[in-house]
Amino acid sequence: MKEFTYVITDAEGIHARPAGELVKLAKEYNCAVSVIKDGKKVDAKKLFGLMGLGVKQGMEITVQTEGDDEEAASAALDKFLHENL
């Protein structure tokens, strides 16, 4: 399992457009992808789960990847977060 943390810098937090793009990216990988905020863990391949976390600017999330292509998924998601959120 790979895991990293990221602090959201976008003024609007994780809102609809980047959340949709994040879900689309997560679905490109076979491994399980989870996002955790304040102990609540959701499947990053499900938009409503991700939006339900209510992540705002300045909040820290943890991203976990587990499975065959976890290394590639983790790297791609880290890059996405830094460029978009």
Coordinates of C-alpha atoms in Angstrom, one line a residue, residues 16-53:
A16 CA -17.4 19.5 -8.4
R17 CA -15.1 20.0 -11.4
P18 CA -11.8 18.8 -9.9
A19 CA -13.6 16.1 -7.9
G20 CA -14.9 14.7 -11.2
E21 CA -11.5 14.8 -12.8
L22 CA -10.0 13.1 -9.7
V23 CA -12.6 10.3 -9.9
K24 CA -11.9 9.9 -13.6
L25 CA -8.1 9.6 -13.0
A26 CA -8.6 7.2 -10.1
K27 CA -10.7 4.9 -12.4
E28 CA -7.8 4.6 -14.8
Y29 CA -6.1 2.3 -12.3
N30 CA -6.9 -1.2 -11.2
C31 CA -5.8 -0.7 -7.6
A32 CA -8.1 0.5 -4.8
V33 CA -7.9 4.3 -4.3
S34 CA -9.1 5.9 -1.1
V35 CA -9.2 9.4 0.3
I36 CA -9.3 9.9 4.1
K37 CA -10.2 13.1 5.9
D38 CA -10.6 13.2 9.7
G39 CA -10.8 9.4 9.9
K40 CA -13.5 9.1 7.3
K41 CA -12.4 6.9 4.4
V42 CA -14.1 6.9 1.0
D43 CA -13.6 5.3 -2.4
A44 CA -11.9 7.9 -4.7
K45 CA -13.6 6.2 -7.6
K46 CA -17.1 7.4 -6.4
L47 CA -17.9 11.1 -6.9
F48 CA -20.5 11.3 -4.2
G49 CA -18.2 9.8 -1.6
L50 CA -15.5 12.2 -2.4
M51 CA -17.8 15.2 -2.4
G52 CA -19.3 14.0 0.9
L53 CA -16.1 14.6 2.7

